[in-house]
Amino acid sequence: MIFIDSLLKILNYQNTYYMGMLIVAIVKGAVWVGELAISHLSFLSDVILILFVGGKVQWQNLPGRPQMRVSLIQRFQKAAGFLKLHALLTSPPASSDGGDCTWLGTERLQLILKALTCVDPTFQKAESVDIRAEEMRQLLTLPEDTIKKESTDFINNLITCMRPKSKKDPFFKTYNMFWLEHTSRMMNCKSILLKLFAWEQMHDITREAARTRPSPSQYIVSNAGTEEVNGVYLKLPRKEDAPANDPPMYRKAPSLPNGKEFSIVRCNMKSQAKWWYISVVDLYSPGGAKDIDYYQHKSSIDEHSEPPELNWDTMANPVLGKPKAPTLTRMARTPDPDGFNETVLRWVAEQKLIEKVFGPGIHREIVSRSKSLVLLLVLENRLAEESVSAIFRVGMTHQEDDIVEEVFGLLAPCSRYMDDAAYTTLMGNVRQAIQTGGVENIQRVTMFLKKIHGESLTQMRSMVAKEQLAVAVWDLYQHPLFTLSSSQHSSIADLLLLCLQDDTDKAVQCLHECCQQLGDSACDDKVLDKSINTLQFFLTNHFTLGLAETLADGTFHDTLI
């Protein structure tokens, strides 16, 4: 500790001449004194601290010279310092806190890895491989009482620091299996803090799974206002000189003689933002200023690797890309059985993670952290229909309002990406809850459909989904108990309008049902009041719904009378 205190004093005075001499002496001597070596190596590899060389003017203008740091770590390596550190890590512990090994703490272990990257960036040398493997083993065997004492930020930093930089790293698969096994272990801990940490790791795991999965071979573009844009887009072969992180382009052959050849391409902006475009691209420099853009999408970090299906926009000048904006449909990708994406999906099924999240031990904070998992399963069509029903059932029956809020807040946005079978199952559950009746059921269904209304419905994955939603919303709107506050009534009315505005046949059917109820003498006053309000809805929105012809028809007047 005298060495460390002296070193900090010298740092405070910023006397680089004496500091350099002292660090070299300590590094050379500390190789043989166990934990003292860790202290000084940790200091050297902590890039937040400043190691200066040169005059005082440079201290004020520069954050330090990295070559001094690297030089000192190289001296440490040549003196067999890392070999001695590995021997220390595998030596019997002084106490039982670290289990069967010497536990140095996550912060120090992370700094050791950082020091290794200075002299072996790809972790190819034997000492690097051995230290990284030992640190992984320790994290998998450390007693829970010991790991609870560690900062979860430091644990996360250590796991991130271990991550291979490339798929070509022979440690790549080993690391991925370690990552999943460690996350499973944290999920099964008694400590809620460690459980929450595990579910935060799930966000990174699902993002990495999505990022590394094989690209779809083709997309179908539909519903675009510019009809020529619609059609099948095939993946183009990757150019040899294309950057490794660039996603593939997709191109559609002209649909008309002498027609345009459209492409789906991602562009990197000067602001570092990434935008997707459906364009007629410049063949010599695609993704540049000479492209003629029709539709666009500003991607989030989770949408960088492949074109998004929903939330496309028309351009500021809509002359070319006419409203409305298109919907993209991914065609089935060829799965890589050994890829991380498939590994994660198998692991999720084996660990029964959906049952863990939404089962008897449900916890609001865990539900809020599981959205990325549910979305991954939905996008890969791996969320079983019985799981869809089970999740919705939790929202309908749980006694705690905050859990109901979280469940519906997760399910509503994910539902937009469900395939037709899963969405039909979900809406079947909604309709069943409406038919069962009861004030609480109607209130909760209203809450769920309001959250769906909060999502953009201008683009849904398929017309089947939109039709199923329209039926469920109409059932709710017609229910006698749906006489709640004006704000709820307004949201559901707006949702019904969105569902019916592109389906005139369904709007006409609903209008006739309303008129039949008005003509039914057996209906009580509440039902009649509801029907009158519903008729007012149709009259107010008759142009939007395309009902002008129907309302002018004499048959409609006869039915109403």
Coordinates of C-alpha atoms in Angstrom, one line a residue:
M1 CA 0.0 0.0 0.0
I2 CA 3.0 2.3 0.5
F3 CA 3.7 2.0 -3.2
I4 CA 0.1 2.9 -4.1
D5 CA 0.0 5.9 -1.8
S6 CA 3.3 7.2 -3.2
L7 CA 2.0 6.7 -6.7
L8 CA -1.1 8.7 -6.0
K9 CA 0.9 11.5 -4.4
I10 CA 3.1 11.7 -7.4
L11 CA 0.0 11.8 -9.6
N12 CA -1.4 14.7 -7.6
Y13 CA 1.8 16.6 -8.2
Q14 CA 1.9 15.5 -11.9
N15 CA 5.6 15.0 -11.7
T16 CA 6.0 12.8 -14.7
Y17 CA 9.7 12.2 -14.4
Y18 CA 9.5 10.6 -10.9
M19 CA 6.1 9.0 -11.7
G20 CA 7.6 7.1 -14.7
M21 CA 10.6 5.9 -12.7
L22 CA 8.4 4.7 -9.8
I23 CA 5.8 2.9 -12.1
V24 CA 8.6 1.0 -13.9
A25 CA 10.1 0.0 -10.6
I26 CA 6.8 -1.1 -9.1
V27 CA 5.8 -3.1 -12.2
K28 CA 9.1 -4.9 -12.3
G29 CA 9.0 -5.7 -8.6
A30 CA 5.3 -6.3 -8.2
V31 CA 5.2 -9.2 -10.7
W32 CA 6.3 -11.5 -7.8
V33 CA 4.1 -10.1 -5.0
G34 CA 0.7 -11.4 -5.9
E35 CA -2.0 -8.9 -5.2
L36 CA 0.3 -5.9 -5.3
A37 CA 0.8 -6.7 -9.0
I38 CA -3.0 -6.5 -9.5
S39 CA -3.2 -3.0 -7.9
H40 CA -0.5 -1.5 -10.2
L41 CA -1.6 -3.3 -13.3
S42 CA -5.2 -2.1 -12.6
F43 CA -3.8 1.5 -12.4
L44 CA -2.0 1.2 -15.7
S45 CA -5.0 -0.2 -17.6
D46 CA -7.5 2.3 -16.2
V47 CA -7.9 4.7 -19.2
I48 CA -9.7 7.3 -17.0
L49 CA -6.5 8.0 -15.2
I50 CA -3.9 10.1 -17.0
L51 CA -0.3 9.1 -17.7
F52 CA 1.6 12.1 -19.0
V53 CA 5.0 12.5 -20.6
G54 CA 6.6 15.8 -21.6
G55 CA 6.2 19.4 -20.3
K56 CA 3.5 21.0 -18.3
V57 CA 2.0 22.6 -21.4
Q58 CA 1.1 19.2 -22.7
W59 CA -0.5 18.3 -19.4
Q60 CA -3.0 21.1 -19.9
N61 CA -3.7 20.4 -23.6
L62 CA -3.6 16.6 -24.0
P63 CA -5.4 13.8 -22.1
G64 CA -2.1 11.9 -21.9
R65 CA 0.0 9.7 -24.1
P66 CA -1.2 6.1 -24.6
Q67 CA 2.2 4.9 -25.7
M68 CA 3.5 5.3 -22.2
R69 CA 0.7 3.2 -20.8
V70 CA 1.2 0.5 -23.4
S71 CA 5.0 0.5 -22.9
L72 CA 4.7 -0.1 -19.2
I73 CA 2.1 -2.9 -19.7
Q74 CA 4.5 -4.5 -22.3
R75 CA 7.3 -4.5 -19.7
F76 CA 4.9 -6.2 -17.3
Q77 CA 4.1 -8.8 -19.9
K78 CA 7.8 -9.5 -20.7
A79 CA 8.5 -10.0 -17.0
A80 CA 5.9 -12.9 -17.1
G81 CA 3.4 -10.7 -15.2
F82 CA 0.3 -12.1 -16.9
L83 CA 1.5 -15.7 -16.3
K84 CA 1.9 -14.9 -12.6
L85 CA -1.6 -13.3 -12.6
H86 CA -3.1 -16.5 -14.0
A87 CA -1.3 -18.5 -11.4
L88 CA -2.7 -16.2 -8.7
L89 CA -6.3 -16.5 -10.1
T90 CA -6.1 -20.3 -10.0
S91 CA -4.5 -20.5 -6.6
P92 CA -6.4 -21.7 -3.5
P93 CA -8.3 -18.8 -1.9
A94 CA -7.3 -17.1 1.3
S95 CA -11.0 -17.2 2.3
S96 CA -14.1 -19.0 1.1
D97 CA -15.7 -15.9 -0.4
G98 CA -14.6 -16.7 -3.9
G99 CA -15.4 -20.4 -3.8
D100 CA -12.5 -22.6 -5.0
C101 CA -10.3 -19.8 -6.4
T102 CA -8.8 -16.5 -5.5
W103 CA -11.5 -13.9 -6.2
L104 CA -10.1 -10.4 -7.1
G105 CA -13.4 -8.7 -7.8
T106 CA -15.1 -7.8 -11.1
E107 CA -13.5 -4.3 -11.3
R108 CA -9.9 -5.7 -11.1
L109 CA -10.7 -8.6 -13.5
Q110 CA -12.1 -6.2 -16.0
L111 CA -8.9 -4.0 -15.8
I112 CA -6.7 -7.0 -16.3
L113 CA -8.6 -7.8 -19.5
K114 CA -8.2 -4.2 -20.6
A115 CA -4.5 -4.4 -20.0
L116 CA -4.3 -7.6 -22.1
T117 CA -6.0 -5.8 -25.0
C118 CA -3.1 -3.3 -25.0
V119 CA -0.6 -6.1 -25.8
D120 CA -2.9 -8.7 -27.4
P121 CA -6.0 -7.0 -28.9
T122 CA -7.5 -10.3 -30.3
F123 CA -6.8 -12.4 -27.2
Q124 CA -4.9 -15.0 -29.3
K125 CA -1.9 -15.6 -27.0
A126 CA -2.0 -18.5 -24.5
E127 CA -1.9 -16.3 -21.5
S128 CA -4.9 -14.2 -22.8
V129 CA -6.9 -17.3 -23.5
D130 CA -6.2 -18.8 -20.1
I131 CA -7.0 -15.6 -18.1
R132 CA -10.3 -15.1 -20.0
A133 CA -11.3 -18.7 -19.6
E134 CA -10.5 -18.6 -15.9
E135 CA -12.5 -15.4 -15.4
M136 CA -15.5 -17.0 -17.1
R137 CA -15.2 -20.1 -14.9
Q138 CA -15.1 -18.0 -11.8
L139 CA -18.2 -16.0 -12.8
L140 CA -20.1 -19.3 -13.3
T141 CA -19.1 -20.8 -9.9
L142 CA -18.9 -17.8 -7.6
P143 CA -21.2 -18.1 -4.5
E144 CA -24.3 -15.9 -4.7
D145 CA -23.4 -14.2 -1.5
T146 CA -20.1 -13.1 -3.0
I147 CA -21.5 -11.9 -6.4
K148 CA -24.2 -9.9 -4.5
K149 CA -21.4 -7.7 -3.1
E150 CA -20.3 -6.7 -6.6
S151 CA -21.7 -3.8 -8.6
T152 CA -23.9 -5.0 -11.4
D153 CA -22.3 -2.3 -13.6
F154 CA -18.9 -3.9 -13.0
I155 CA -20.2 -7.3 -13.7
N156 CA -21.7 -6.1 -17.0
N157 CA -18.5 -4.3 -17.9
L158 CA -16.5 -7.5 -17.3
I159 CA -18.8 -9.6 -19.4
T160 CA -18.7 -7.0 -22.2
C161 CA -14.9 -6.9 -22.0
M162 CA -14.7 -10.7 -22.5
R163 CA -16.7 -10.5 -25.7
P164 CA -14.8 -11.6 -28.8
K165 CA -14.4 -8.9 -31.4
S166 CA -15.0 -11.2 -34.3
K167 CA -16.9 -14.4 -35.2
K168 CA -13.6 -15.7 -36.4
D169 CA -12.3 -15.7 -32.8
P170 CA -12.1 -19.4 -31.7
F171 CA -13.5 -18.3 -28.4
F172 CA -16.7 -17.0 -30.0
K173 CA -19.0 -19.9 -29.4
T174 CA -17.5 -20.6 -26.0
Y175 CA -18.3 -17.0 -25.0
N176 CA -21.8 -17.1 -26.3
M177 CA -22.6 -20.3 -24.3
F178 CA -20.9 -18.7 -21.2
W179 CA -23.1 -15.6 -21.7
L180 CA -26.3 -17.6 -21.8
E181 CA -25.3 -19.9 -18.9
H182 CA -24.3 -16.9 -16.7
T183 CA -27.6 -15.1 -17.5
S184 CA -29.6 -18.3 -16.6
R185 CA -27.6 -18.5 -13.3
M186 CA -28.4 -14.9 -12.4
M187 CA -32.1 -15.4 -13.3
N188 CA -32.3 -18.2 -10.8
C189 CA -30.6 -16.3 -7.9
K190 CA -32.6 -15.3 -4.9
S191 CA -31.5 -11.7 -5.1
I192 CA -34.0 -9.6 -7.0
L193 CA -31.2 -7.2 -8.0
L194 CA -29.3 -10.1 -9.7
K195 CA -32.5 -11.3 -11.4
L196 CA -33.1 -7.8 -12.8
F197 CA -29.5 -7.7 -13.9
A198 CA -30.1 -10.9 -15.8
W199 CA -33.1 -9.5 -17.6
E200 CA -31.1 -6.4 -18.5
Q201 CA -28.6 -8.8 -20.1
M202 CA -31.5 -10.3 -22.1
H203 CA -31.9 -7.0 -23.9
D204 CA -28.2 -7.3 -25.1
I205 CA -28.6 -11.0 -25.9
T206 CA -31.7 -10.5 -28.0
R207 CA -30.2 -7.5 -29.8
E208 CA -27.0 -9.6 -30.6
A209 CA -29.2 -12.5 -31.8
A210 CA -31.2 -10.2 -34.1
R211 CA -28.0 -8.5 -35.4
T212 CA -26.2 -11.7 -36.3
R213 CA -29.1 -13.7 -37.8
P214 CA -29.0 -14.5 -41.5
S215 CA -30.5 -11.8 -43.7
P216 CA -33.8 -12.7 -45.4
S217 CA -33.4 -13.7 -49.1
Q218 CA -36.3 -11.4 -50.1
Y219 CA -38.9 -8.9 -49.0
I220 CA -42.4 -8.2 -50.3
V221 CA -43.3 -4.6 -50.4
S222 CA -47.1 -3.8 -50.4
N223 CA -49.7 -1.1 -49.8
A224 CA -47.5 1.6 -51.2
G225 CA -49.4 4.6 -52.7
T226 CA -47.0 4.4 -55.7
E227 CA -48.1 1.1 -57.1
E228 CA -44.9 0.6 -59.1
V229 CA -42.9 0.3 -55.8
N230 CA -44.9 -2.8 -54.7
G231 CA -43.5 -6.3 -55.4
V232 CA -40.8 -8.8 -54.6
Y233 CA -37.3 -7.5 -53.7
L234 CA -34.5 -10.0 -53.9
K235 CA -31.2 -9.8 -51.9
L236 CA -28.2 -8.8 -54.0
P237 CA -24.9 -10.5 -53.6
R238 CA -22.5 -8.7 -51.3
K239 CA -19.7 -6.7 -53.0
E240 CA -16.2 -7.8 -52.1
D241 CA -15.2 -4.3 -51.0
A242 CA -18.4 -3.7 -48.9
P243 CA -17.8 -3.0 -45.2
A244 CA -18.5 -6.0 -43.0
N245 CA -21.2 -4.1 -41.0
D246 CA -23.1 -2.9 -44.1
P247 CA -26.4 -4.8 -44.6
P248 CA -27.3 -6.2 -48.0
M249 CA -29.3 -4.3 -50.7
Y250 CA -32.6 -5.6 -52.1
R251 CA -33.8 -5.0 -55.7
K252 CA -37.0 -5.4 -57.6
A253 CA -37.1 -6.0 -61.4
P254 CA -39.2 -3.5 -63.3
S255 CA -42.9 -4.4 -63.2
L256 CA -43.6 -2.5 -66.5
P257 CA -41.9 -2.4 -69.9
N258 CA -39.2 0.3 -69.6
G259 CA -40.1 0.6 -65.9
K260 CA -38.0 1.6 -63.0
E261 CA -35.7 -0.7 -61.0
F262 CA -36.4 -0.1 -57.3
S263 CA -34.0 -0.9 -54.4
I264 CA -34.1 -1.1 -50.7
V265 CA -30.9 0.5 -49.4
R266 CA -29.5 1.8 -46.1
C267 CA -27.7 5.1 -46.1
N268 CA -25.2 6.4 -43.5
M269 CA -25.8 10.1 -42.9
K270 CA -23.2 12.6 -41.9
S271 CA -24.9 12.9 -38.5
Q272 CA -24.2 9.1 -38.0
A273 CA -27.9 8.4 -38.2
K274 CA -28.9 5.5 -40.5
W275 CA -31.9 5.8 -42.8
W276 CA -33.5 3.1 -45.0
Y277 CA -34.8 4.2 -48.4
I278 CA -36.9 2.6 -51.2
S279 CA -35.3 4.3 -54.2
V280 CA -34.2 4.2 -57.8
V281 CA -30.5 4.1 -57.0
D282 CA -27.5 5.4 -58.8
L283 CA -25.9 2.1 -60.1
Y284 CA -22.3 3.5 -59.7
S285 CA -22.8 5.0 -56.2
P286 CA -25.9 3.6 -54.5
G287 CA -27.0 5.3 -51.3
G288 CA -25.7 8.7 -52.5
A289 CA -27.1 12.0 -53.6
K290 CA -28.0 10.9 -57.1
D291 CA -30.6 8.3 -55.8
I292 CA -34.2 9.1 -56.5
D293 CA -36.0 8.4 -53.2
Y294 CA -39.6 7.3 -52.9
Y295 CA -40.1 6.2 -49.2
Q296 CA -37.9 6.4 -46.1
H297 CA -37.5 5.1 -42.6
K298 CA -35.2 6.4 -39.9
S299 CA -33.9 3.3 -38.1
S300 CA -33.3 2.7 -34.5
I301 CA -30.2 0.8 -33.4
D302 CA -32.2 -2.4 -33.5
E303 CA -33.1 -1.8 -37.2
H304 CA -29.6 -1.2 -38.6
S305 CA -28.9 -4.7 -39.9
E306 CA -32.0 -5.3 -42.0
P307 CA -35.0 -3.3 -43.5
P308 CA -37.8 -2.7 -41.0
E309 CA -41.3 -4.0 -41.8
L310 CA -43.3 -1.1 -40.5
N311 CA -43.3 2.7 -39.9
W312 CA -42.1 3.8 -43.3
D313 CA -42.8 7.4 -44.3
T314 CA -43.4 9.2 -47.5
M315 CA -40.7 11.7 -48.5
A316 CA -41.1 15.4 -47.8
N317 CA -42.0 15.9 -51.5
P318 CA -44.7 13.2 -52.0
V319 CA -44.8 13.6 -55.8
L320 CA -42.9 10.4 -56.3
G321 CA -43.7 8.4 -53.2
K322 CA -47.4 8.9 -53.0
P323 CA -49.3 8.3 -49.7
K324 CA -49.7 5.8 -48.3
A325 CA -46.4 4.4 -47.1
P326 CA -45.6 0.8 -47.8
T327 CA -45.4 -2.3 -45.5
L328 CA -42.6 -4.7 -45.9
T329 CA -42.9 -8.4 -45.2
R330 CA -39.8 -10.6 -44.6
M331 CA -39.9 -13.9 -46.3
A332 CA -38.7 -16.9 -44.4
R333 CA -34.9 -16.7 -43.8
T334 CA -32.7 -19.8 -43.9
P335 CA -31.8 -20.4 -40.3
D336 CA -28.2 -21.1 -39.2
P337 CA -28.5 -24.0 -36.7
D338 CA -25.2 -23.1 -35.2
G339 CA -25.8 -19.3 -35.3
F340 CA -26.3 -17.3 -32.1
N341 CA -29.9 -16.4 -33.1
E342 CA -31.0 -20.1 -33.2
T343 CA -28.9 -20.9 -30.1
V344 CA -30.8 -18.2 -28.2
L345 CA -34.2 -19.4 -29.4
R346 CA -33.4 -22.9 -28.3
W347 CA -32.2 -21.7 -25.0
V348 CA -35.3 -19.6 -24.4
A349 CA -37.5 -22.7 -25.0
E350 CA -35.3 -24.9 -22.8
Q351 CA -35.3 -22.4 -20.0
K352 CA -39.1 -21.8 -20.4
L353 CA -38.5 -18.1 -20.0
I354 CA -42.0 -17.0 -21.1
E355 CA -43.4 -19.2 -18.3
K356 CA -40.9 -17.7 -15.8
V357 CA -41.8 -14.1 -16.7
F358 CA -45.6 -14.5 -16.8
G359 CA -46.0 -17.4 -14.3
P360 CA -47.0 -17.4 -10.6
G361 CA -43.8 -15.5 -9.5
I362 CA -44.5 -12.6 -11.9
H363 CA -42.7 -9.3 -11.1
R364 CA -43.4 -5.9 -12.6
E365 CA -39.8 -5.0 -13.2
I366 CA -39.0 -8.3 -14.9
V367 CA -42.0 -7.9 -17.2
S368 CA -40.8 -4.4 -18.2
R369 CA -37.4 -5.9 -19.1
S370 CA -38.8 -8.8 -21.1
K371 CA -40.2 -6.8 -24.0
S372 CA -37.1 -7.4 -26.2
L373 CA -37.5 -11.2 -25.6
V374 CA -41.2 -11.3 -26.5
L375 CA -40.5 -9.1 -29.6
L376 CA -37.7 -11.4 -30.8
L377 CA -40.0 -14.5 -30.5
V378 CA -42.8 -12.6 -32.3
L379 CA -40.5 -11.5 -35.2
E380 CA -39.2 -15.1 -35.5
N381 CA -42.7 -16.5 -35.3
R382 CA -41.7 -18.5 -32.2
L383 CA -44.2 -17.2 -29.7
A384 CA -46.7 -20.1 -29.4
E385 CA -50.4 -19.3 -29.6
E386 CA -50.9 -20.7 -26.1
S387 CA -48.2 -18.2 -24.9
V388 CA -50.1 -15.4 -26.5
S389 CA -53.3 -16.5 -24.7
A390 CA -51.4 -16.9 -21.4
I391 CA -49.9 -13.4 -21.5
F392 CA -53.2 -11.8 -22.3
R393 CA -54.9 -13.8 -19.6
V394 CA -52.4 -12.4 -17.0
G395 CA -53.4 -8.9 -18.0
M396 CA -57.1 -9.7 -17.6
T397 CA -56.9 -11.5 -14.3
H398 CA -54.0 -10.2 -12.2
Q399 CA -54.9 -8.3 -9.1
E400 CA -52.1 -5.7 -9.2
D401 CA -52.8 -2.8 -11.5
D402 CA -49.2 -2.0 -12.1
I403 CA -48.5 -5.5 -13.4
V404 CA -51.6 -5.3 -15.7
E405 CA -50.3 -2.0 -17.0
E406 CA -46.9 -3.6 -17.8
V407 CA -48.3 -6.7 -19.4
F408 CA -50.6 -4.7 -21.7
G409 CA -47.9 -2.2 -22.3
L410 CA -45.7 -5.0 -23.6
L411 CA -48.2 -7.0 -25.5
A412 CA -49.8 -4.1 -27.5
P413 CA -46.7 -3.0 -29.4
C414 CA -45.5 -6.5 -30.0
S415 CA -48.8 -7.6 -31.4
R416 CA -48.3 -5.5 -34.5
Y417 CA -45.6 -7.9 -35.6
M418 CA -47.5 -11.1 -35.0
D419 CA -48.3 -13.5 -37.8
D420 CA -51.9 -14.0 -38.7
A421 CA -52.4 -17.1 -36.6
A422 CA -51.0 -15.5 -33.4
Y423 CA -52.9 -12.2 -34.0
T424 CA -56.1 -14.1 -34.6
T425 CA -55.6 -16.0 -31.3
L426 CA -55.0 -12.7 -29.5
M427 CA -58.1 -11.1 -30.8
G428 CA -60.1 -14.3 -30.1
N429 CA -59.1 -13.9 -26.5
V430 CA -60.2 -10.2 -26.6
R431 CA -63.6 -11.1 -28.0
Q432 CA -64.1 -13.9 -25.5
A433 CA -63.4 -11.5 -22.7
I434 CA -65.9 -9.0 -24.1
Q435 CA -68.6 -11.7 -24.5
T436 CA -68.0 -12.9 -20.9
G437 CA -68.9 -9.4 -19.9
G438 CA -68.7 -7.8 -16.4
V439 CA -67.5 -4.3 -15.7
E440 CA -63.9 -5.3 -14.9
N441 CA -63.6 -7.3 -18.1
I442 CA -64.8 -4.5 -20.2
Q443 CA -62.6 -2.0 -18.4
R444 CA -59.5 -4.1 -19.0
V445 CA -60.3 -4.9 -22.6
T446 CA -60.8 -1.1 -23.1
M447 CA -57.4 -0.5 -21.5
F448 CA -55.7 -3.0 -23.8
L449 CA -57.3 -1.7 -27.0
K450 CA -56.4 1.9 -26.0
K451 CA -52.8 0.8 -25.8
I452 CA -53.1 -0.7 -29.3
H453 CA -54.6 2.6 -30.4
G454 CA -51.5 4.3 -29.0
E455 CA -49.4 2.4 -31.6
S456 CA -49.4 3.4 -35.2
L457 CA -52.2 1.5 -37.0
T458 CA -51.6 3.2 -40.4
Q459 CA -49.4 0.2 -41.1
M460 CA -50.1 -3.3 -39.8
R461 CA -48.4 -6.5 -40.8
S462 CA -51.4 -7.8 -42.7
M463 CA -55.0 -7.1 -43.7
V464 CA -56.0 -10.2 -41.8
A465 CA -54.8 -8.6 -38.5
K466 CA -56.6 -5.4 -39.3
E467 CA -59.8 -7.3 -39.9
Q468 CA -59.5 -9.2 -36.7
L469 CA -58.9 -6.0 -34.7
A470 CA -61.9 -4.4 -36.4
V471 CA -64.2 -7.2 -35.2
A472 CA -62.9 -7.0 -31.6
V473 CA -63.2 -3.2 -31.4
W474 CA -66.7 -3.3 -32.9
D475 CA -67.7 -6.0 -30.3
L476 CA -66.5 -3.7 -27.5
Y477 CA -68.0 -0.5 -29.0
Q478 CA -71.4 -2.3 -29.2
H479 CA -71.3 -3.8 -25.7
P480 CA -73.9 -2.3 -23.3
L481 CA -71.3 -1.9 -20.5
F482 CA -69.1 0.2 -22.7
T483 CA -70.4 3.5 -21.4
L484 CA -67.2 4.6 -19.6
S485 CA -65.5 8.0 -19.5
S486 CA -65.5 10.2 -22.6
S487 CA -61.7 9.9 -23.0
Q488 CA -62.0 6.1 -23.2
H489 CA -65.0 6.3 -25.6
S490 CA -63.1 8.7 -27.8
S491 CA -60.0 6.5 -28.1
I492 CA -62.0 3.4 -29.0
A493 CA -64.1 5.4 -31.5
D494 CA -60.9 6.6 -33.1
L495 CA -59.5 3.1 -33.2
L496 CA -62.7 1.8 -34.8
L497 CA -62.5 4.5 -37.4
L498 CA -58.9 3.5 -38.3
C499 CA -59.9 -0.1 -38.6
L500 CA -62.9 0.6 -40.8
Q501 CA -61.7 3.4 -43.1
D502 CA -60.1 1.1 -45.6
D503 CA -62.8 -1.6 -45.4
T504 CA -66.1 -0.2 -46.7
D505 CA -67.8 -3.6 -46.7
K506 CA -67.1 -4.1 -43.0
A507 CA -68.3 -0.5 -42.3
V508 CA -71.5 -1.2 -44.2
Q509 CA -72.0 -4.4 -42.3
C510 CA -71.6 -2.7 -38.9
L511 CA -73.9 0.1 -40.0
H512 CA -76.7 -2.4 -40.8
E513 CA -76.2 -4.2 -37.5
C514 CA -76.7 -0.9 -35.8
C515 CA -79.9 -0.1 -37.7
Q516 CA -81.3 -3.6 -36.9
Q517 CA -80.8 -2.9 -33.2
L518 CA -82.6 0.4 -33.6
G519 CA -85.5 -1.4 -35.2
D520 CA -85.7 -4.2 -32.6
S521 CA -88.6 -3.4 -30.3
A522 CA -87.3 -5.9 -27.7
C523 CA -84.1 -3.9 -27.0
D524 CA -84.0 -2.0 -23.7
D525 CA -83.3 1.7 -23.4
K526 CA -79.6 1.3 -22.7
V527 CA -79.1 -0.7 -25.9
L528 CA -81.2 1.8 -27.9
D529 CA -79.1 4.7 -26.5
K530 CA -75.9 2.8 -27.5
S531 CA -77.3 2.2 -31.0
I532 CA -78.2 5.9 -31.5
N533 CA -74.7 6.9 -30.4
T534 CA -73.2 4.4 -32.8
L535 CA -75.4 5.6 -35.7
Q536 CA -74.2 9.2 -34.9
F537 CA -70.6 7.8 -35.2
F538 CA -71.3 6.5 -38.7
L539 CA -73.1 9.7 -39.8
T540 CA -70.3 11.9 -38.6
N541 CA -67.6 9.8 -40.4
H542 CA -69.6 8.7 -43.4
F543 CA -67.2 10.3 -45.9
T544 CA -64.1 8.8 -44.3
L545 CA -65.8 5.3 -44.2
G546 CA -67.1 5.5 -47.8
L547 CA -70.7 5.3 -46.6
A548 CA -72.2 8.1 -48.7
E549 CA -73.7 5.8 -51.2
T550 CA -75.1 3.4 -48.6
L551 CA -76.7 6.3 -46.6
A552 CA -78.3 7.6 -49.8
D553 CA -79.8 4.2 -50.7
G554 CA -83.5 3.8 -50.1
T555 CA -82.9 0.4 -48.6
F556 CA -81.0 2.0 -45.7
H557 CA -83.9 4.3 -45.0
D558 CA -86.4 1.5 -45.0
T559 CA -84.3 -0.5 -42.6
L560 CA -83.9 2.5 -40.3
I561 CA -87.7 3.3 -40.4

